[in-house]
mmCIF file of C-alpha atoms in Angstrom:
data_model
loop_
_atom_site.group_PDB
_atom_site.id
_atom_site.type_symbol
_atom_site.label_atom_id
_atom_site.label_comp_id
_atom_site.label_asym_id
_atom_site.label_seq_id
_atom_site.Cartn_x
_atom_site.Cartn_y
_atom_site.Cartn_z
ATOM 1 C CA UNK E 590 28.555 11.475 -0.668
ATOM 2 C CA UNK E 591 28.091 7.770 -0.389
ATOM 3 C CA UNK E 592 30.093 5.763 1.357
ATOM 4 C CA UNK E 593 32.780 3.480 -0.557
ATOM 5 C CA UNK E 594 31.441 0.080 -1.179
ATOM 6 C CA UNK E 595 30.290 -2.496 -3.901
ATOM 7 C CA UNK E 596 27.278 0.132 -4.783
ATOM 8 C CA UNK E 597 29.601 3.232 -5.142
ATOM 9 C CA UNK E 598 30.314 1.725 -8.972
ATOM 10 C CA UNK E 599 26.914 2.480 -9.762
ATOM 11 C CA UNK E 600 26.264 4.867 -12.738
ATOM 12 C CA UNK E 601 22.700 5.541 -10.925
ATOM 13 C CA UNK E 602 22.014 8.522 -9.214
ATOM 14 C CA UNK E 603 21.534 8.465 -5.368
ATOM 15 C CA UNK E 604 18.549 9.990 -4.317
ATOM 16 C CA UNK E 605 17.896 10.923 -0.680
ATOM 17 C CA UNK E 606 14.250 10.673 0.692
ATOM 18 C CA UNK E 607 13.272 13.836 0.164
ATOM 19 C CA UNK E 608 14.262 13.522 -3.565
ATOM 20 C CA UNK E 609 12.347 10.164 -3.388
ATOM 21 C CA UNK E 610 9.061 11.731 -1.947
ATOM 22 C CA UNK E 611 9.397 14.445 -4.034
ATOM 23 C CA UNK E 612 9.432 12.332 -7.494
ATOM 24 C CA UNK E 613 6.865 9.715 -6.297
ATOM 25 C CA UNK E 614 3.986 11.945 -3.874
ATOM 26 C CA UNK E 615 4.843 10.002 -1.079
ATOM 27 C CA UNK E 616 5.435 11.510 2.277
ATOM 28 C CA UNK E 617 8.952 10.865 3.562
ATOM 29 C CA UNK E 618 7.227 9.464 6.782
ATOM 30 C CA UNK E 619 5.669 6.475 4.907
ATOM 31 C CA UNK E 620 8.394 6.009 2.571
ATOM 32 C CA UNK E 621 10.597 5.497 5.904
ATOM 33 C CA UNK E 622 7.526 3.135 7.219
ATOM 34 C CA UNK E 623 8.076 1.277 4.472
ATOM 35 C CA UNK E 624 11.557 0.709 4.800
ATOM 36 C CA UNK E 625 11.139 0.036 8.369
ATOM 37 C CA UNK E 626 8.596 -2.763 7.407
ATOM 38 C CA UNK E 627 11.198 -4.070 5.144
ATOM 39 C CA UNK E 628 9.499 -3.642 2.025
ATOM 40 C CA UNK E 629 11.624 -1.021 1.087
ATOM 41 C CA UNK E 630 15.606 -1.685 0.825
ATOM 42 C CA UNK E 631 17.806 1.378 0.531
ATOM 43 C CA UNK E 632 20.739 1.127 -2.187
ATOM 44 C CA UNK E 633 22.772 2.529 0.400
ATOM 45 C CA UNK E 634 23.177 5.307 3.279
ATOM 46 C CA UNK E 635 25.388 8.224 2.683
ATOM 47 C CA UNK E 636 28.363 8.929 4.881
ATOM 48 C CA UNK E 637 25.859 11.152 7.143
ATOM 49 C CA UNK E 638 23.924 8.176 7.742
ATOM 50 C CA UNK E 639 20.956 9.091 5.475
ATOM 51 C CA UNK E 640 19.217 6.378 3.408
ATOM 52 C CA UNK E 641 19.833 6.675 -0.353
ATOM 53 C CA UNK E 642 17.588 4.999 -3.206
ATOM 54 C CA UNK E 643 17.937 4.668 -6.979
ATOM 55 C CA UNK E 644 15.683 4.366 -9.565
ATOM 56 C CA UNK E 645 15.174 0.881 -8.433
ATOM 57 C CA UNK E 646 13.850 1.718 -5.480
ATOM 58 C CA UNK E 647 11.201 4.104 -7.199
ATOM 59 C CA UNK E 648 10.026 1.130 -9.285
ATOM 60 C CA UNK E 649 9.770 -0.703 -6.430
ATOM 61 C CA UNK E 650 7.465 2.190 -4.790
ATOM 62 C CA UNK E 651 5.535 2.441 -7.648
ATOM 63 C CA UNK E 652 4.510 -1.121 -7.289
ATOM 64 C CA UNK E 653 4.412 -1.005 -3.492
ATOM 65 C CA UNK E 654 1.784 2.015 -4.265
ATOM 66 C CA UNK E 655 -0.516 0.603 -6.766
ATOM 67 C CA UNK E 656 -1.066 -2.889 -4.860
ATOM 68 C CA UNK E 657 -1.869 -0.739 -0.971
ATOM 69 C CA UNK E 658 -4.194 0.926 -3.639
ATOM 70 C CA UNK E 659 -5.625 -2.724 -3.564
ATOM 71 C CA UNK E 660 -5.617 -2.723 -0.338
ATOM 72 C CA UNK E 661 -2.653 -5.613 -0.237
ATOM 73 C CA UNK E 662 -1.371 -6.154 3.221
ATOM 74 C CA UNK E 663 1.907 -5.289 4.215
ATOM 75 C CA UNK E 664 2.747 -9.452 4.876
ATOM 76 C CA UNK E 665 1.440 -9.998 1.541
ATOM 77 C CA UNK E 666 3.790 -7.023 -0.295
ATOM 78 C CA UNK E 667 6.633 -8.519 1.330
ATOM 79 C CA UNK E 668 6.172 -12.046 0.156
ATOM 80 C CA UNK E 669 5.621 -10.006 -3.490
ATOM 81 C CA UNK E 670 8.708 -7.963 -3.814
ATOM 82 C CA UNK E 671 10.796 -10.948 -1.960
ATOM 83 C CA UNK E 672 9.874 -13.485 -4.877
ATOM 84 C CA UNK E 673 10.423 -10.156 -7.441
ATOM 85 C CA UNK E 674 13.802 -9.209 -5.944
ATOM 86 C CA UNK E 675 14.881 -13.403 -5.952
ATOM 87 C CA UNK E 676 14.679 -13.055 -10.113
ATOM 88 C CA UNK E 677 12.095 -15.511 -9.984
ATOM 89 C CA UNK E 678 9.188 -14.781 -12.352
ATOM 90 C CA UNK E 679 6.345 -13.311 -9.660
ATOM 91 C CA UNK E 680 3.243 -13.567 -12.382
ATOM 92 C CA UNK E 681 1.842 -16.731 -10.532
ATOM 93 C CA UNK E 682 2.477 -14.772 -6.972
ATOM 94 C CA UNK E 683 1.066 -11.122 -8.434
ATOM 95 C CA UNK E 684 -2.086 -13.680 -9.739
ATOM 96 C CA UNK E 685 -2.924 -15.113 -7.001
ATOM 97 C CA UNK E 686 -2.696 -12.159 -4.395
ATOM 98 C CA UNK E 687 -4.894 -10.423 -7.301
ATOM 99 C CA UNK E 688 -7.278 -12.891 -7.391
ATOM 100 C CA UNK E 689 -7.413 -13.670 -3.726
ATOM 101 C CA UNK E 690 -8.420 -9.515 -3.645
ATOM 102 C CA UNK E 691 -10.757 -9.567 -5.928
ATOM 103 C CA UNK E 692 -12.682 -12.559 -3.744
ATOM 104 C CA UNK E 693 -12.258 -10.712 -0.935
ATOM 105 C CA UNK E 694 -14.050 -7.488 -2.190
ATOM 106 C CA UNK E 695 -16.865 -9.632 -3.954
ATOM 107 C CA UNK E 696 -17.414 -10.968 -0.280
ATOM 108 C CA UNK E 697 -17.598 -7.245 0.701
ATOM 109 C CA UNK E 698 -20.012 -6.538 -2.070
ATOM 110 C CA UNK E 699 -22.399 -9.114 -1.015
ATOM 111 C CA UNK E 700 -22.062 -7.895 2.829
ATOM 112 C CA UNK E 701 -23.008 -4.573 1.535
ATOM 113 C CA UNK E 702 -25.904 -6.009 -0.921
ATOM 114 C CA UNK E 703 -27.197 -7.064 2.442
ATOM 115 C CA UNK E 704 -27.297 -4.355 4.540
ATOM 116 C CA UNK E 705 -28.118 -1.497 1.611
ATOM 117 C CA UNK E 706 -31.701 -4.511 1.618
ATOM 118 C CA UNK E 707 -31.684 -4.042 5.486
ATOM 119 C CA UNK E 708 -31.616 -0.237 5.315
ATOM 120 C CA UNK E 709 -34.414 -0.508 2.321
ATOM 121 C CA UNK E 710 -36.722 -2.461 4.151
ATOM 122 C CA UNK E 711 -36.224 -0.079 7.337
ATOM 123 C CA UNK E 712 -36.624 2.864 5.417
ATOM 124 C CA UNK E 713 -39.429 1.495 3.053
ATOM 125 C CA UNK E 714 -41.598 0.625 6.770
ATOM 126 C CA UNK E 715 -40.773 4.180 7.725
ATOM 127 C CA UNK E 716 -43.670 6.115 9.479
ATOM 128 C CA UNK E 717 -43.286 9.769 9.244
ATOM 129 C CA UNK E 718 -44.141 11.014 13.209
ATOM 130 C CA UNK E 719 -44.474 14.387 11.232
ATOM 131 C CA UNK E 720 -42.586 16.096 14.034
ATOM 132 C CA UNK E 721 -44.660 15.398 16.584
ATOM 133 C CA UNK E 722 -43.838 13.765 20.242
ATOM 134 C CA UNK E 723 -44.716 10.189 20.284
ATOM 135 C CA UNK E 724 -48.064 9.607 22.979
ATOM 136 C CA UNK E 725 -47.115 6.796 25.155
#
């Protein structure tokens, strides 16, 4: 049972963690990460002490899941769901940490370009010993 406070009004349901990992595939270990990190806010504990979430919180996790899937840092999350939890509209935020992703990974692409031509030309000068011991 949840503790009295300003939340206790709330028609939402209080889920604890395992309810929460249950309903979103997340292990209860890096849903308590992520409230350890702060990216995750619990609506409240319960009089136990355990951490309860609403259906807030599982929107929140759904977006928190899709942009690691991106490989979004954990700074860069924070700065995300702070400017999404202030009210303030985060489309010029969620742009820009999209597009700065997206440069990243072309970067990547070209770094890999390169070596996948490095490992061509190796391979392509490739002479087959044919199992034998090399004569020195």
């Amino acid at each position: 049972m949840a503790r009295q406070g300003s939340r206790s009004a709330d028609p939402a349901p209080s889920l604890r963690i395992g309810e929460v990992a249950r309903r979103t595939g997340l292990p209860v270990k890096t849903i308590r990460y992520y409230c350890d990190e702060g990216l995750l806010q619990p609506k409240d504990r319960s009089a136990g002490g355990y951490r309860l979430f609403d259906e807030e919180n599982l929107a929140e996790l759904a977006i928190i899941r899709a942009l690691r899937a991106m490989d979004v840092s954990i700074p860069e999350l924070a700065r995300i769901l702070d400017v999404r939890r202030s009210g303030v509209c985060n489309c010029s935020v969620l742009k820009d940490s999209v597009a700065a992703k997206m440069t990243s990974i072309d970067q990547r692409i070209s770094e890999l370009m390169t070596m996948k031509d490095e490992l061509a030309r190796l391979l392509g000068s490739w002479q087959d010993c044919g199992g034998s011991k090399l004569q020195r």
